[in-house]
PDB file of C-alpha atoms in Angstrom:
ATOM      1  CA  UNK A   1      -8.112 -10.297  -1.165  1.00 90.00           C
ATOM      2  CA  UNK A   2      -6.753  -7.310  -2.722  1.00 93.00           C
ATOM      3  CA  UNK A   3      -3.868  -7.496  -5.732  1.00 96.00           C
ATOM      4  CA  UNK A   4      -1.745  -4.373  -6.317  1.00 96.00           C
ATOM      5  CA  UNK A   5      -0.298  -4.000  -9.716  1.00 96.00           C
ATOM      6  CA  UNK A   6       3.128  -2.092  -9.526  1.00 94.00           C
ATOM      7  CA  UNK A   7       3.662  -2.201 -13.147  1.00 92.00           C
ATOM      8  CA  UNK A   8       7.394  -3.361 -12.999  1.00 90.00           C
ATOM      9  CA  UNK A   9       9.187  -5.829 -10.619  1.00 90.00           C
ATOM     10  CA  UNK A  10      10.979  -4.347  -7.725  1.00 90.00           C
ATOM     11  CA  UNK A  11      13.010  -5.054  -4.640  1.00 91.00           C
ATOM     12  CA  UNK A  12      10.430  -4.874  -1.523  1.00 94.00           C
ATOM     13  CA  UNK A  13      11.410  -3.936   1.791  1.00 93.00           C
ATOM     14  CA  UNK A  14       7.979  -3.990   3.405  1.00 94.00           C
ATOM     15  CA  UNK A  15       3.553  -2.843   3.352  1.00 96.00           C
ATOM     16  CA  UNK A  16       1.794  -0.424   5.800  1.00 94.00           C
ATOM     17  CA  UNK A  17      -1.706  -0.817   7.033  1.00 94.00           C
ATOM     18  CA  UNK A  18      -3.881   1.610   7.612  1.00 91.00           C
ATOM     19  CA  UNK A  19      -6.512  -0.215   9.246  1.00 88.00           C
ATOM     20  CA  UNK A  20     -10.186   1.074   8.990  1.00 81.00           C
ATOM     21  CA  UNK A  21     -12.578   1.798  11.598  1.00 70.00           C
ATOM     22  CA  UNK A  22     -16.369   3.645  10.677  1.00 64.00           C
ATOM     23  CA  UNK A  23     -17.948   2.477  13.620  1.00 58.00           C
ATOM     24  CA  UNK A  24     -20.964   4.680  13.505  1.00 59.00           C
ATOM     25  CA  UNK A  25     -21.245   3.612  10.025  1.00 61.00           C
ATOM     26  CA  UNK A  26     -20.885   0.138  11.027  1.00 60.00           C
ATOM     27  CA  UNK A  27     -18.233  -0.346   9.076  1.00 64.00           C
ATOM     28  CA  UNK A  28     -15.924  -3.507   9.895  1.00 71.00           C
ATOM     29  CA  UNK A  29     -12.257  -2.891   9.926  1.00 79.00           C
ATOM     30  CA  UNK A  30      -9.970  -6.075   8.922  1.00 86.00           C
ATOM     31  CA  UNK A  31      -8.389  -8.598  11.553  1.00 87.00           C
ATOM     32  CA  UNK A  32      -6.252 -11.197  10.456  1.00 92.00           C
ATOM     33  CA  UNK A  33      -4.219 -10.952   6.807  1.00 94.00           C
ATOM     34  CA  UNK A  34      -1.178 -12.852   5.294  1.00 96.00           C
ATOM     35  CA  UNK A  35       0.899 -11.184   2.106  1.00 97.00           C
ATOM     36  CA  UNK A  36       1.894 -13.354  -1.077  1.00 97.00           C
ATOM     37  CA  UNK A  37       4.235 -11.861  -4.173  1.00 97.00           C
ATOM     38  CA  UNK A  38       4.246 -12.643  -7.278  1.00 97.00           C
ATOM     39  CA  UNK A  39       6.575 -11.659 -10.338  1.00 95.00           C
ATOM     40  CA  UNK A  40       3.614 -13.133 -12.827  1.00 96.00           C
ATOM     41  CA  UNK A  41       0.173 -12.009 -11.382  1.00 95.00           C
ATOM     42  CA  UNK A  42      -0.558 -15.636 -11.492  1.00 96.00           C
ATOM     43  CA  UNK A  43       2.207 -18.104  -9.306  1.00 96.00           C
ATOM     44  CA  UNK A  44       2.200 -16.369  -5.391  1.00 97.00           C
ATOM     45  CA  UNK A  45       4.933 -17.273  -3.126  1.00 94.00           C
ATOM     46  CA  UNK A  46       3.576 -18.713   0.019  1.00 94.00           C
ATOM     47  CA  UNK A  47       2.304 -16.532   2.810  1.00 94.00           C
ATOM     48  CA  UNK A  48       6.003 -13.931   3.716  1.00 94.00           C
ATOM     49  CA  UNK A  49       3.969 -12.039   6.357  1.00 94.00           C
ATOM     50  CA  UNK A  50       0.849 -12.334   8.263  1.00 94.00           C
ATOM     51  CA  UNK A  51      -0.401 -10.768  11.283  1.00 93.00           C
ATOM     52  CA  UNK A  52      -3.314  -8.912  13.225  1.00 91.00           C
ATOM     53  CA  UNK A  53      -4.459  -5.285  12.709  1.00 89.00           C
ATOM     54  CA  UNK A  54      -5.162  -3.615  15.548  1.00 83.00           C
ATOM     55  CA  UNK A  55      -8.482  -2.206  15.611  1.00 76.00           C
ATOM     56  CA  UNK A  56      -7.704   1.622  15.259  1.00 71.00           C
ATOM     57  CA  UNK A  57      -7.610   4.472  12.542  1.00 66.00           C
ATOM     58  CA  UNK A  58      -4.690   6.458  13.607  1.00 76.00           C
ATOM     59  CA  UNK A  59      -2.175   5.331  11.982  1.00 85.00           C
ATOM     60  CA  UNK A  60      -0.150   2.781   9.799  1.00 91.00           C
ATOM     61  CA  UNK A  61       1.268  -0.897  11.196  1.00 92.00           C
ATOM     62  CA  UNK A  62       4.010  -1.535   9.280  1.00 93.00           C
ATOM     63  CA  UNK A  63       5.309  -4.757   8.321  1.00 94.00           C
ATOM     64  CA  UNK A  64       8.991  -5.705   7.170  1.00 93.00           C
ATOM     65  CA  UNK A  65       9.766  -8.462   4.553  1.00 92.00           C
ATOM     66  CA  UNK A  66      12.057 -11.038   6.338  1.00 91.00           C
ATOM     67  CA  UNK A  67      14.484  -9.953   2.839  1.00 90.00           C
ATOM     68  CA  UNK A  68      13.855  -7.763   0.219  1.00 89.00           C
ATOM     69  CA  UNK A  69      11.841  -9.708  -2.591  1.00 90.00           C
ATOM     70  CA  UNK A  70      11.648  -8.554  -6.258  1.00 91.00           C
ATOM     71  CA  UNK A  71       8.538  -9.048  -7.497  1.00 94.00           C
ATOM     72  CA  UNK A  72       5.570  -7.128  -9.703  1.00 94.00           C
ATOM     73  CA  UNK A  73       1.972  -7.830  -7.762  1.00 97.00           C
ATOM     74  CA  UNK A  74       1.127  -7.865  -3.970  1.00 97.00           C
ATOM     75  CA  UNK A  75      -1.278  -9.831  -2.767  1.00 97.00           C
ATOM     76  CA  UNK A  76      -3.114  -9.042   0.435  1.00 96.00           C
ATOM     77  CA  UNK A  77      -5.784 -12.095   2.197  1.00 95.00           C
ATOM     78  CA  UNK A  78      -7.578  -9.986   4.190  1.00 91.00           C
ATOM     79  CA  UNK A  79      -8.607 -13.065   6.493  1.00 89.00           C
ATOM     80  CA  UNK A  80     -11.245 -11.871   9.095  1.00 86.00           C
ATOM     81  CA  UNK A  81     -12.788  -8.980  10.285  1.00 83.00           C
ATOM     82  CA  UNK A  82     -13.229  -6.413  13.355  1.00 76.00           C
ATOM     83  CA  UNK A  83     -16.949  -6.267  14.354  1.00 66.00           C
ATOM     84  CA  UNK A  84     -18.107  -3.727  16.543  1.00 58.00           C
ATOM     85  CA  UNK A  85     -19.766  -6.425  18.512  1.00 56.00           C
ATOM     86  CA  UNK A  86     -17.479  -9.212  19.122  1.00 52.00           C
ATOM     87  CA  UNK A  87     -14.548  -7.053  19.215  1.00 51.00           C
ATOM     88  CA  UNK A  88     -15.897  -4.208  21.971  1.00 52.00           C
ATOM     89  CA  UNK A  89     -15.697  -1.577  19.580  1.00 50.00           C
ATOM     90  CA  UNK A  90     -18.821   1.078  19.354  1.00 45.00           C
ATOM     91  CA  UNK A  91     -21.201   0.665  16.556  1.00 42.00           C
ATOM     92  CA  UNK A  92     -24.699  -0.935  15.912  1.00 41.00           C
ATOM     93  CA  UNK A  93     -24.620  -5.169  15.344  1.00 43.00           C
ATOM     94  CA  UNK A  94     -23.397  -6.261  12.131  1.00 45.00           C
ATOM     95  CA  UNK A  95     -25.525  -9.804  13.196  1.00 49.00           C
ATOM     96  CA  UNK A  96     -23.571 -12.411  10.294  1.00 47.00           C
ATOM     97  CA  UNK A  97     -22.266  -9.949   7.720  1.00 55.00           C
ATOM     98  CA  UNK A  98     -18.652 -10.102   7.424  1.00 63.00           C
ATOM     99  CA  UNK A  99     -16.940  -7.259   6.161  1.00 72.00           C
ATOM    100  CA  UNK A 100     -13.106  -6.599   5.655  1.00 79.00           C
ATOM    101  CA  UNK A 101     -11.620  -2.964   4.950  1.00 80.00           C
ATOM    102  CA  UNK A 102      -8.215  -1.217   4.576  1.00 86.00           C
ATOM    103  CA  UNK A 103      -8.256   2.860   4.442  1.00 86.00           C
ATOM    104  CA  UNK A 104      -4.669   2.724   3.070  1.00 90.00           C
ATOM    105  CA  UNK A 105      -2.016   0.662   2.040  1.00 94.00           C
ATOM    106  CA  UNK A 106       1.991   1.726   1.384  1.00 95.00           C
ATOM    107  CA  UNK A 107       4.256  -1.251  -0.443  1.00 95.00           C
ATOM    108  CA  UNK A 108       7.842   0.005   0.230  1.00 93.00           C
ATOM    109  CA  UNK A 109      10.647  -0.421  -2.229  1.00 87.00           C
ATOM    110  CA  UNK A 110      14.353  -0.566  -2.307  1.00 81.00           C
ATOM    111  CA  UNK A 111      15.608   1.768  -4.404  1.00 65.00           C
ATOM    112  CA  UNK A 112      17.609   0.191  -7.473  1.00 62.00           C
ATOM    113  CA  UNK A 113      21.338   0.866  -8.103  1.00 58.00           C
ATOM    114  CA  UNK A 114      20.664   3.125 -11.100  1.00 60.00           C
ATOM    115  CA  UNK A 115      19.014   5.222  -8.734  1.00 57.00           C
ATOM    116  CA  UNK A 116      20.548   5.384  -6.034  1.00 56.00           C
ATOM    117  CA  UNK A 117      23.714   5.918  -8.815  1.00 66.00           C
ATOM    118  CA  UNK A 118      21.963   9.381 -10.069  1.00 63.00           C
ATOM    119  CA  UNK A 119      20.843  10.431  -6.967  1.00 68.00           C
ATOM    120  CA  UNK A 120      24.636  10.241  -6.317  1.00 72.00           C
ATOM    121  CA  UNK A 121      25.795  12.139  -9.324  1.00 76.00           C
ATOM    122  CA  UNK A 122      22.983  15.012  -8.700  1.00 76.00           C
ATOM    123  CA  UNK A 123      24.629  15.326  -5.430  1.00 76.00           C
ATOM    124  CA  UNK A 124      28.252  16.185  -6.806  1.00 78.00           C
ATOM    125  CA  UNK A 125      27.360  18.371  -9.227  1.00 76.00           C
ATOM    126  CA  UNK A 126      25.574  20.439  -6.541  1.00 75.00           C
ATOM    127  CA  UNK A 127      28.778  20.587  -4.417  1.00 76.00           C
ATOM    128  CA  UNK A 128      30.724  21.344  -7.081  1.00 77.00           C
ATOM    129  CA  UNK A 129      28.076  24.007  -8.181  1.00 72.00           C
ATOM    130  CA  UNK A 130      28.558  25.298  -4.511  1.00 70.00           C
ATOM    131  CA  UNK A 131      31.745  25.394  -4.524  1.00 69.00           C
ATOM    132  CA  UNK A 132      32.314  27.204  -7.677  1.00 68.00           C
ATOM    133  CA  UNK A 133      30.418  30.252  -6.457  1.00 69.00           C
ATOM    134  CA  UNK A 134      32.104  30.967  -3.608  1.00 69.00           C
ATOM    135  CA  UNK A 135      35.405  30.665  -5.331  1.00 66.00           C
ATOM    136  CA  UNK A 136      34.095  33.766  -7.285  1.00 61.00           C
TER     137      UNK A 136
END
């Protein structure tokens, strides 16, 4: 498993995948995972997603929360494993080692209304800016 710290609760939206996939270094890219939250680092909310990577290196699988969830850590069960030789992919034998692997992972956020709120303000005073000039 892997635990991401964000530091701060917040409302989450979703995670992207980018899988992994070394197969001429015989490196094992991850199969099956499932996603837990957790506002404390130490009670996780049952499984909210799970699902299959595909076995690829091109680009992110993204996965959306069923609703936004405020909370601080992520925790990812990486579950089983892509091996070149049970799965068809190219690579030498891996024989019983079991090896899981992400190349990148994105947790998505909703923005909170404070922010959203200056974004806002930033906004007007740019129009107005704008539209002071050109009365000059």
């Amino acid at each position: 498993w892997l635990i991401f710290d964000l530091k701060a609760s917040y409302s989450l939206s979703a995670v992207s995948l980018f899988n992994t996939k070394n197969a001429t270094y015989n490196d094992t890219g991850s199969k099956d995972f499932d996603i837990q939250l957790s506002s404390d680092g130490v009670t996780y909310t049952p499984s909210l997603i799970s699902g299959r990577l595909a076995w690829q290196n091109s680009s992110f699988q993204e996965y959306q929360f069923t609703n936004p969830t405020s909370a601080r850590y992520v925790k990812i069960n990486l579950t089983s494993a892509v091996t070149p030789a049970a799965d068809g992919a190219t690579g030498g034998s891996l024989g019983d080692i079991m090896r899981v692997g992400l190349q990148e992972v994105k947790i998505m956020g909703i923005p909170e209304p404070s922010a959203l709120s200056l974004l806002a303000i930033g906004l007007a005073g740019l129009v107005t800016l704008r539209r002071r000039r050109r009365a000059v």
